[in-house]
């Protein structure tokens, strides 16, 4: 009998989950948590071919009544926007494989997740919530030993509104510009979060969980840089080979974090800073890694994607349970370069893109805007600027090629953007 799955906000990498579940014979339904996604109206978004779809109007009782008629087995978030509503629907529909509402805030609020780690005795970021710029001066002393500090929304996505501030004046400006604004998820920022600045190397740890058994699907080392205004832009990442001491510390810490925030079922994407002293959580995201999950490149490297493992959990839990005690295997090394557009305009031809495609480890482009199209300056990590993937048996070749692309990008050689 076909498993019946409701995906809440099947956008971003939620579309990859749709494909994997569809290929496994699942019967698929869709709920949109809002009238828009990332500022784009639903009517302008491409939505996959679900058996039925509906939009949340704000009346949870009515939505539960409607979805109950679909006789759903699982409710799964497709992206960050859908995490809260997925848990609410799972609770009211009495879905057995789900996460508890009692710990929902730990999986959505960047403040609550760190407070939970503090209570559990795990390394966490020192922090303070404020609701008025006049509170900033006193709050800075509670967060750390001065500057830099991080100013960001309490609940958002795609690095939206995150600012690293080196001076009090920068912190005031970031605070005033964020308070009262609306975040990527469409929520009003009535409070903002101040956190200590974590210095180190950033990693992504992706997992799929059943009954608190966390299977690690992939771990990535990230390269990033500060842009004007204090935000970070993600530029590239490379897969980490399992087994090193640093990898074990990252994975062990991440699994402890997932237990604390109440992750019992589903996919997670954790951002971890490996400082000189220890791993420290940046944030937990109780859904698939966002941006893009490039199946072809990851299949050549790892044999499967996080979306495939999650689909296996939903459609064949016995097969998933056989993964106990194992982790992913790196068949070939893989790196992803995230393109960064320095300004808005018309994307013109650049010979460097041809050179990029001729590099030894080049695999493919993903979500690359067409030459001649209008593009926006890159200000977040939504991935709208596109990616290049590099796959090769020799890690040094992947590192060299991805590093060369990073140099071209930072030197402004990679793209020719004409004024519109």
Short mmCIF file of C-alpha atoms in Angstrom, two decimals:
data_model
loop_
_atom_site.label_atom_id
_atom_site.label_comp_id
_atom_site.label_asym_id
_atom_site.label_seq_id
_atom_site.Cartn_x
_atom_site.Cartn_y
_atom_site.Cartn_z
CA UNK A 1 0.00 0.00 0.00
CA UNK A 2 1.34 3.42 -0.97
CA UNK A 3 2.53 5.62 1.89
CA UNK A 4 0.68 8.94 2.04
CA UNK A 5 2.88 11.98 2.70
CA UNK A 6 2.02 15.64 3.19
CA UNK A 7 4.90 18.01 2.41
CA UNK A 8 4.55 21.45 3.96
CA UNK A 9 6.16 24.08 1.73
CA UNK A 10 7.67 21.85 -0.92
CA UNK A 11 10.03 24.55 -2.13
CA UNK A 12 13.84 24.80 -2.20
CA UNK A 13 15.23 21.28 -1.62
CA UNK A 14 11.73 20.13 -0.71
CA UNK A 15 11.32 19.65 -4.45
CA UNK A 16 14.10 17.05 -4.33
CA UNK A 17 12.20 15.25 -1.59
CA UNK A 18 9.08 15.27 -3.77
CA UNK A 19 11.01 13.62 -6.61
CA UNK A 20 12.49 10.92 -4.38
CA UNK A 21 9.17 10.09 -2.74
CA UNK A 22 7.34 10.11 -6.09
CA UNK A 23 9.90 7.71 -7.54
CA UNK A 24 9.30 5.38 -4.59
CA UNK A 25 5.55 5.31 -5.22
CA UNK A 26 4.39 7.59 -2.39
CA UNK A 27 1.06 9.40 -2.65
CA UNK A 28 1.89 13.07 -2.17
CA UNK A 29 -0.07 16.04 -0.85
CA UNK A 30 1.00 19.64 -0.30
CA UNK A 31 0.29 22.43 2.17
CA UNK A 32 1.60 25.97 1.67
CA UNK A 33 2.11 27.69 5.02
CA UNK A 34 1.68 31.17 3.52
CA UNK A 35 0.59 33.03 0.41
CA UNK A 36 4.25 33.48 -0.60
CA UNK A 37 7.72 31.99 -0.30
CA UNK A 38 10.75 34.22 0.15
CA UNK A 39 8.77 37.22 -1.08
CA UNK A 40 7.47 35.47 -4.23
CA UNK A 41 3.68 34.92 -4.44
CA UNK A 42 2.55 31.30 -4.63
CA UNK A 43 0.98 31.98 -8.02
CA UNK A 44 4.45 32.69 -9.45
CA UNK A 45 6.07 29.57 -7.96
CA UNK A 46 6.38 26.23 -9.68
CA UNK A 47 4.64 23.63 -7.53
CA UNK A 48 5.00 19.92 -8.21
CA UNK A 49 2.10 17.70 -9.27
CA UNK A 50 0.56 16.68 -5.95
CA UNK A 51 -2.65 14.68 -5.57
CA UNK A 52 -4.08 17.63 -3.66
CA UNK A 53 -2.74 20.94 -2.39
CA UNK A 54 -4.05 23.63 -0.07
CA UNK A 55 -2.93 26.86 1.59
CA UNK A 56 -2.94 27.64 5.31
CA UNK A 57 -5.24 30.63 5.84
CA UNK A 58 -4.51 31.03 9.55
CA UNK A 59 -7.31 28.74 10.74
CA UNK A 60 -5.45 25.70 12.09
CA UNK A 61 -8.65 23.82 12.98
CA UNK A 62 -9.91 24.08 9.41
CA UNK A 63 -6.52 23.03 8.00
CA UNK A 64 -6.35 20.00 10.29
CA UNK A 65 -9.87 19.01 9.23
CA UNK A 66 -8.93 19.22 5.56
CA UNK A 67 -5.63 17.38 5.84
CA UNK A 68 -7.22 14.69 8.02
CA UNK A 69 -9.40 13.86 5.02
CA UNK A 70 -6.25 12.97 3.08
CA UNK A 71 -5.51 10.15 5.58
CA UNK A 72 -1.85 11.12 5.88
CA UNK A 73 0.88 8.83 7.26
CA UNK A 74 3.63 11.48 7.50
CA UNK A 75 3.86 15.28 7.55
CA UNK A 76 7.30 16.54 6.47
CA UNK A 77 8.66 20.09 6.02
CA UNK A 78 10.04 20.82 2.57
CA UNK A 79 12.01 23.84 3.78
CA UNK A 80 12.46 26.04 6.86
CA UNK A 81 9.15 27.84 6.31
CA UNK A 82 7.28 24.57 6.84
CA UNK A 83 8.94 23.32 10.03
CA UNK A 84 6.52 24.81 12.57
CA UNK A 85 3.33 24.01 10.67
CA UNK A 86 4.56 20.46 10.00
CA UNK A 87 4.96 19.84 13.72
CA UNK A 88 1.56 21.39 14.47
CA UNK A 89 -0.18 19.23 11.87
CA UNK A 90 1.64 16.09 13.02
CA UNK A 91 0.53 16.78 16.60
CA UNK A 92 -3.14 17.39 15.81
CA UNK A 93 -3.31 14.50 13.35
CA UNK A 94 -1.65 12.17 15.90
CA UNK A 95 1.15 11.21 13.50
CA UNK A 96 3.31 8.69 15.33
CA UNK A 97 6.62 9.44 13.60
CA UNK A 98 7.03 13.13 14.37
CA UNK A 99 8.65 15.62 16.72
CA UNK A 100 7.07 16.89 19.92
CA UNK A 101 5.48 20.33 20.17
CA UNK A 102 7.03 20.61 23.63
CA UNK A 103 10.44 21.12 22.04
CA UNK A 104 9.37 22.95 18.86
CA UNK A 105 10.84 26.30 19.95
CA UNK A 106 14.23 24.62 20.37
CA UNK A 107 14.15 23.67 16.68
CA UNK A 108 12.89 27.02 15.39
CA UNK A 109 14.14 29.78 17.69
CA UNK A 110 17.87 30.47 17.48
CA UNK A 111 17.65 31.80 21.04
CA UNK A 112 15.77 28.82 22.50
CA UNK A 113 18.08 26.21 20.97
CA UNK A 114 21.14 27.79 22.62
CA UNK A 115 19.35 28.19 25.94
CA UNK A 116 18.50 24.48 25.80
CA UNK A 117 22.17 23.63 25.19
CA UNK A 118 23.12 25.82 28.13
CA UNK A 119 20.69 23.96 30.39
CA UNK A 120 22.07 20.63 29.15
CA UNK A 121 25.66 21.67 29.88
CA UNK A 122 26.74 21.69 26.21
CA UNK A 123 28.89 24.34 24.56
CA UNK A 124 26.68 27.13 23.26
CA UNK A 125 26.87 30.74 22.10
CA UNK A 126 26.44 33.42 24.74
CA UNK A 127 23.46 35.55 23.79
CA UNK A 128 20.85 38.13 24.65
CA UNK A 129 17.47 39.06 23.16
CA UNK A 130 16.51 42.73 22.94
CA UNK A 131 13.42 44.51 21.61
CA UNK A 132 14.69 48.10 21.55
CA UNK A 133 17.93 49.72 20.41
CA UNK A 134 18.27 51.42 23.79
CA UNK A 135 18.91 47.98 25.34
CA UNK A 136 21.94 47.33 23.13
CA UNK A 137 24.64 48.90 25.29
CA UNK A 138 23.87 46.81 28.36
CA UNK A 139 23.30 43.65 26.34
CA UNK A 140 26.72 43.74 24.68
CA UNK A 141 28.48 43.16 27.99
CA UNK A 142 26.36 40.08 28.65
CA UNK A 143 27.16 38.55 25.28
CA UNK A 144 30.95 38.61 25.36
CA UNK A 145 34.14 40.55 25.78
CA UNK A 146 33.28 43.26 23.26
CA UNK A 147 33.39 43.22 19.49
CA UNK A 148 32.80 41.68 17.06
CA UNK A 149 29.28 40.53 17.92
CA UNK A 150 26.52 38.99 15.79
CA UNK A 151 23.14 40.68 15.33
CA UNK A 152 20.42 38.56 13.70
CA UNK A 153 16.69 37.72 13.65
CA UNK A 154 15.48 35.21 16.22
CA UNK A 155 13.88 32.98 13.56
CA UNK A 156 14.68 33.24 9.88
CA UNK A 157 16.56 31.43 7.09
CA UNK A 158 19.17 31.84 4.31
CA UNK A 159 21.40 34.01 6.56
CA UNK A 160 18.71 36.68 6.25
CA UNK A 161 19.47 39.70 8.43
CA UNK A 162 22.64 38.24 9.96
CA UNK A 163 25.25 40.94 10.61
CA UNK A 164 28.71 40.72 12.16
CA UNK A 165 29.37 44.06 13.81
CA UNK A 166 32.87 45.34 14.65
CA UNK A 167 31.79 48.56 16.37
CA UNK A 168 28.98 49.87 18.53
CA UNK A 169 27.87 52.11 15.65
CA UNK A 170 27.55 49.09 13.33
CA UNK A 171 25.59 47.20 15.99
CA UNK A 172 23.20 50.12 16.47
CA UNK A 173 22.65 50.41 12.73
CA UNK A 174 22.02 46.65 12.38
CA UNK A 175 19.64 46.68 15.33
CA UNK A 176 17.61 49.59 14.04
CA UNK A 177 17.40 48.23 10.50
CA UNK A 178 16.27 44.77 11.69
CA UNK A 179 13.76 45.66 14.41
CA UNK A 180 10.32 46.07 12.88
CA UNK A 181 11.36 44.60 9.54
CA UNK A 182 10.06 41.32 8.08
CA UNK A 183 12.34 38.32 7.73
CA UNK A 184 12.74 35.78 4.92
CA UNK A 185 9.91 33.71 6.40
CA UNK A 186 7.54 36.69 6.41
CA UNK A 187 7.67 37.15 10.19
CA UNK A 188 8.01 40.58 11.82
CA UNK A 189 11.24 41.08 13.78
CA UNK A 190 9.86 42.46 17.06
CA UNK A 191 12.98 41.16 18.82
CA UNK A 192 16.54 40.58 17.70
CA UNK A 193 19.24 38.25 18.91
CA UNK A 194 22.74 39.31 19.95
CA UNK A 195 25.28 36.47 20.05
CA UNK A 196 28.96 36.13 20.68
CA UNK A 197 31.07 35.94 17.54
CA UNK A 198 32.36 32.41 17.04
CA UNK A 199 35.79 32.28 15.41
CA UNK A 200 36.81 29.06 13.68
CA UNK A 201 36.00 26.85 10.69
CA UNK A 202 32.35 26.38 9.81
CA UNK A 203 30.87 22.96 9.00
CA UNK A 204 27.52 21.65 7.88
CA UNK A 205 26.40 18.34 9.42
CA UNK A 206 23.38 16.76 7.71
CA UNK A 207 21.45 13.91 9.29
CA UNK A 208 18.29 11.82 9.09
CA UNK A 209 16.75 10.61 12.35
CA UNK A 210 14.37 7.91 13.53
CA UNK A 211 13.64 7.42 17.23
CA UNK A 212 16.69 9.54 18.11
CA UNK A 213 19.00 7.35 16.04
CA UNK A 214 20.83 9.90 13.93
CA UNK A 215 22.30 8.77 10.61
CA UNK A 216 24.90 11.23 9.27
CA UNK A 217 24.38 11.62 5.51
CA UNK A 218 27.14 14.17 4.82
CA UNK A 219 29.50 16.65 6.51
CA UNK A 220 30.90 19.69 4.69
CA UNK A 221 33.72 22.15 5.42
CA UNK A 222 32.70 25.66 4.43
CA UNK A 223 34.52 28.68 3.01
CA UNK A 224 32.93 32.09 3.49
CA UNK A 225 33.77 35.78 3.51
CA UNK A 226 32.40 38.98 4.94
CA UNK A 227 30.66 41.38 2.59
CA UNK A 228 30.03 45.07 3.08
CA UNK A 229 27.51 45.52 5.83
CA UNK A 230 28.84 42.69 7.98
CA UNK A 231 27.02 39.65 6.59
CA UNK A 232 28.78 36.48 5.51
CA UNK A 233 28.50 35.09 2.01
CA UNK A 234 28.98 31.35 1.58
CA UNK A 235 31.36 30.71 -1.30
CA UNK A 236 32.26 27.02 -1.35
CA UNK A 237 32.18 23.76 0.56
CA UNK A 238 33.94 20.42 0.30
CA UNK A 239 32.92 17.03 1.65
CA UNK A 240 34.67 15.79 4.79
CA UNK A 241 35.92 12.22 4.82
CA UNK A 242 34.57 10.31 7.86
CA UNK A 243 36.91 9.09 10.57
CA UNK A 244 39.20 11.98 11.47
CA UNK A 245 39.33 13.20 15.07
CA UNK A 246 37.76 16.53 14.05
CA UNK A 247 34.98 14.72 12.16
CA UNK A 248 34.21 12.55 15.20
CA UNK A 249 34.05 15.60 17.49
CA UNK A 250 31.68 17.36 15.10
CA UNK A 251 29.40 14.34 14.72
CA UNK A 252 29.32 13.44 18.42
CA UNK A 253 28.51 17.03 19.38
CA UNK A 254 25.84 17.33 16.66
CA UNK A 255 24.08 14.17 17.85
CA UNK A 256 24.02 15.55 21.40
CA UNK A 257 22.54 18.80 20.06
CA UNK A 258 19.84 16.93 18.14
CA UNK A 259 18.86 15.05 21.30
CA UNK A 260 18.62 18.29 23.28
CA UNK A 261 16.40 20.04 20.73
CA UNK A 262 14.08 17.01 20.59
CA UNK A 263 14.88 15.75 17.10
CA UNK A 264 13.16 12.36 16.98
CA UNK A 265 12.21 12.01 13.33
CA UNK A 266 13.20 13.52 9.99
CA UNK A 267 16.04 15.44 8.39
CA UNK A 268 18.28 18.02 10.05
CA UNK A 269 20.83 20.51 8.79
CA UNK A 270 23.15 21.75 11.53
CA UNK A 271 25.64 24.59 11.16
CA UNK A 272 28.58 24.09 13.52
CA UNK A 273 31.64 26.24 14.19
CA UNK A 274 34.74 24.27 15.08
CA UNK A 275 36.57 26.72 17.33
CA UNK A 276 40.01 26.29 18.82
CA UNK A 277 38.42 24.79 21.93
CA UNK A 278 35.43 22.78 20.73
CA UNK A 279 32.52 22.52 18.29
CA UNK A 280 29.83 25.15 18.91
CA UNK A 281 26.37 25.25 17.41
CA UNK A 282 25.46 28.14 15.15
CA UNK A 283 21.96 26.84 14.46
CA UNK A 284 19.81 23.73 14.01
CA UNK A 285 17.46 23.47 11.04
CA UNK A 286 14.92 20.64 11.35
CA UNK A 287 14.70 19.96 7.62
CA UNK A 288 16.83 19.09 4.59
CA UNK A 289 19.89 21.16 3.76
CA UNK A 290 18.65 24.14 1.74
CA UNK A 291 19.91 25.82 -1.40
CA UNK A 292 20.40 22.85 -3.69
CA UNK A 293 20.91 19.08 -3.41
CA UNK A 294 22.56 18.14 -6.70
CA UNK A 295 21.70 14.47 -7.09
CA UNK A 296 24.05 13.73 -9.98
CA UNK A 297 27.18 15.13 -8.31
CA UNK A 298 26.38 13.70 -4.88
CA UNK A 299 25.48 10.29 -6.29
CA UNK A 300 28.84 10.15 -8.07
CA UNK A 301 30.56 11.11 -4.81
CA UNK A 302 28.52 9.59 -1.99
CA UNK A 303 26.13 7.23 -3.75
CA UNK A 304 23.06 9.02 -2.39
CA UNK A 305 21.71 12.32 -1.12
CA UNK A 306 20.14 13.40 2.15
CA UNK A 307 16.79 13.62 0.34
CA UNK A 308 17.12 10.00 -0.78
CA UNK A 309 17.88 8.82 2.75
CA UNK A 310 14.88 10.73 4.11
CA UNK A 311 12.67 9.22 1.40
CA UNK A 312 13.97 5.76 2.36
CA UNK A 313 13.08 6.42 6.00
CA UNK A 314 9.52 7.34 5.01
CA UNK A 315 8.89 4.56 2.50
CA UNK A 316 11.08 1.70 3.81
CA UNK A 317 11.88 2.17 7.50
CA UNK A 318 13.34 -1.34 7.80
CA UNK A 319 15.99 -0.53 5.20
CA UNK A 320 16.77 2.68 7.06
CA UNK A 321 17.16 0.83 10.34
CA UNK A 322 19.88 -1.31 8.76
CA UNK A 323 22.03 1.83 8.61
CA UNK A 324 22.52 1.74 12.39
CA UNK A 325 26.18 2.19 13.32
CA UNK A 326 27.18 3.23 9.80
CA UNK A 327 27.78 6.55 8.06
CA UNK A 328 28.29 7.84 4.53
CA UNK A 329 31.13 6.65 2.30
CA UNK A 330 33.15 9.02 0.11
CA UNK A 331 33.62 7.26 -3.25
CA UNK A 332 34.94 10.42 -4.91
CA UNK A 333 35.62 13.83 -3.43
CA UNK A 334 33.11 16.57 -4.16
CA UNK A 335 33.07 20.34 -3.74
CA UNK A 336 30.43 22.95 -4.43
CA UNK A 337 31.19 26.54 -5.45
CA UNK A 338 28.41 29.00 -4.64
CA UNK A 339 28.33 31.87 -7.10
CA UNK A 340 28.25 35.40 -5.71
CA UNK A 341 27.07 38.26 -7.91
CA UNK A 342 28.80 41.50 -6.82
CA UNK A 343 26.02 43.70 -8.19
CA UNK A 344 22.64 43.62 -9.91
CA UNK A 345 22.34 43.86 -13.69
CA UNK A 346 22.32 41.77 -16.85
CA UNK A 347 24.49 38.64 -16.80
CA UNK A 348 26.89 38.86 -19.72
CA UNK A 349 29.20 36.25 -21.24
CA UNK A 350 32.49 35.62 -19.43
CA UNK A 351 35.29 33.45 -20.87
CA UNK A 352 36.13 32.35 -17.32
CA UNK A 353 32.97 30.23 -17.24
CA UNK A 354 34.32 28.27 -20.22
CA UNK A 355 37.66 27.85 -18.43
CA UNK A 356 35.79 26.69 -15.32
CA UNK A 357 33.95 24.02 -17.31
CA UNK A 358 37.28 22.71 -18.65
CA UNK A 359 38.86 22.14 -15.21
CA UNK A 360 39.81 18.51 -14.53
CA UNK A 361 37.28 17.94 -11.75
CA UNK A 362 34.42 20.04 -13.12
CA UNK A 363 31.18 18.07 -12.96
CA UNK A 364 28.24 20.38 -13.69
CA UNK A 365 26.47 23.68 -13.11
CA UNK A 366 23.28 23.88 -11.08
CA UNK A 367 20.62 26.61 -11.03
CA UNK A 368 22.86 28.81 -13.16
CA UNK A 369 21.01 31.89 -14.52
CA UNK A 370 21.01 32.15 -18.30
CA UNK A 371 23.36 34.56 -20.04
CA UNK A 372 21.42 37.73 -20.76
CA UNK A 373 19.06 37.33 -17.81
CA UNK A 374 18.58 39.92 -15.08
CA UNK A 375 20.34 38.98 -11.84
CA UNK A 376 20.32 40.44 -8.35
CA UNK A 377 23.32 41.19 -6.15
CA UNK A 378 23.93 38.22 -3.86
CA UNK A 379 23.00 39.13 -0.29
CA UNK A 380 21.94 35.79 1.23
CA UNK A 381 22.42 32.02 0.95
CA UNK A 382 19.26 31.16 -0.99
CA UNK A 383 21.38 29.89 -3.90
CA UNK A 384 19.66 31.97 -6.58
CA UNK A 385 23.05 32.86 -8.12
CA UNK A 386 23.79 29.22 -8.98
CA UNK A 387 26.51 26.67 -8.25
CA UNK A 388 29.32 24.69 -9.85
CA UNK A 389 30.18 21.15 -8.74
CA UNK A 390 33.56 19.43 -8.81
CA UNK A 391 34.00 15.65 -8.48
CA UNK A 392 37.26 13.67 -8.67
CA UNK A 393 38.95 10.65 -7.00
CA UNK A 394 41.89 12.88 -5.99
CA UNK A 395 40.96 15.36 -3.25
CA UNK A 396 43.83 17.68 -4.14
CA UNK A 397 42.44 18.13 -7.67
CA UNK A 398 39.02 19.08 -6.30
CA UNK A 399 40.59 21.47 -3.79
CA UNK A 400 42.77 23.07 -6.46
CA UNK A 401 39.94 23.57 -8.96
CA UNK A 402 37.40 24.85 -6.43
CA UNK A 403 40.10 27.11 -4.97
CA UNK A 404 40.87 28.56 -8.40
CA UNK A 405 37.20 29.37 -8.96
CA UNK A 406 37.10 31.00 -5.53
CA UNK A 407 40.08 33.18 -6.48
CA UNK A 408 38.48 34.17 -9.80
CA UNK A 409 35.27 35.07 -7.99
CA UNK A 410 36.97 37.17 -5.32
CA UNK A 411 39.01 38.99 -7.97
CA UNK A 412 35.89 39.78 -9.98
CA UNK A 413 36.95 37.71 -13.02
CA UNK A 414 34.19 35.10 -13.02
CA UNK A 415 31.18 37.15 -14.12
CA UNK A 416 30.54 40.03 -16.46
CA UNK A 417 27.49 41.85 -15.12
CA UNK A 418 26.33 44.74 -17.27
CA UNK A 419 24.17 47.61 -16.05
CA UNK A 420 20.55 46.89 -16.89
#
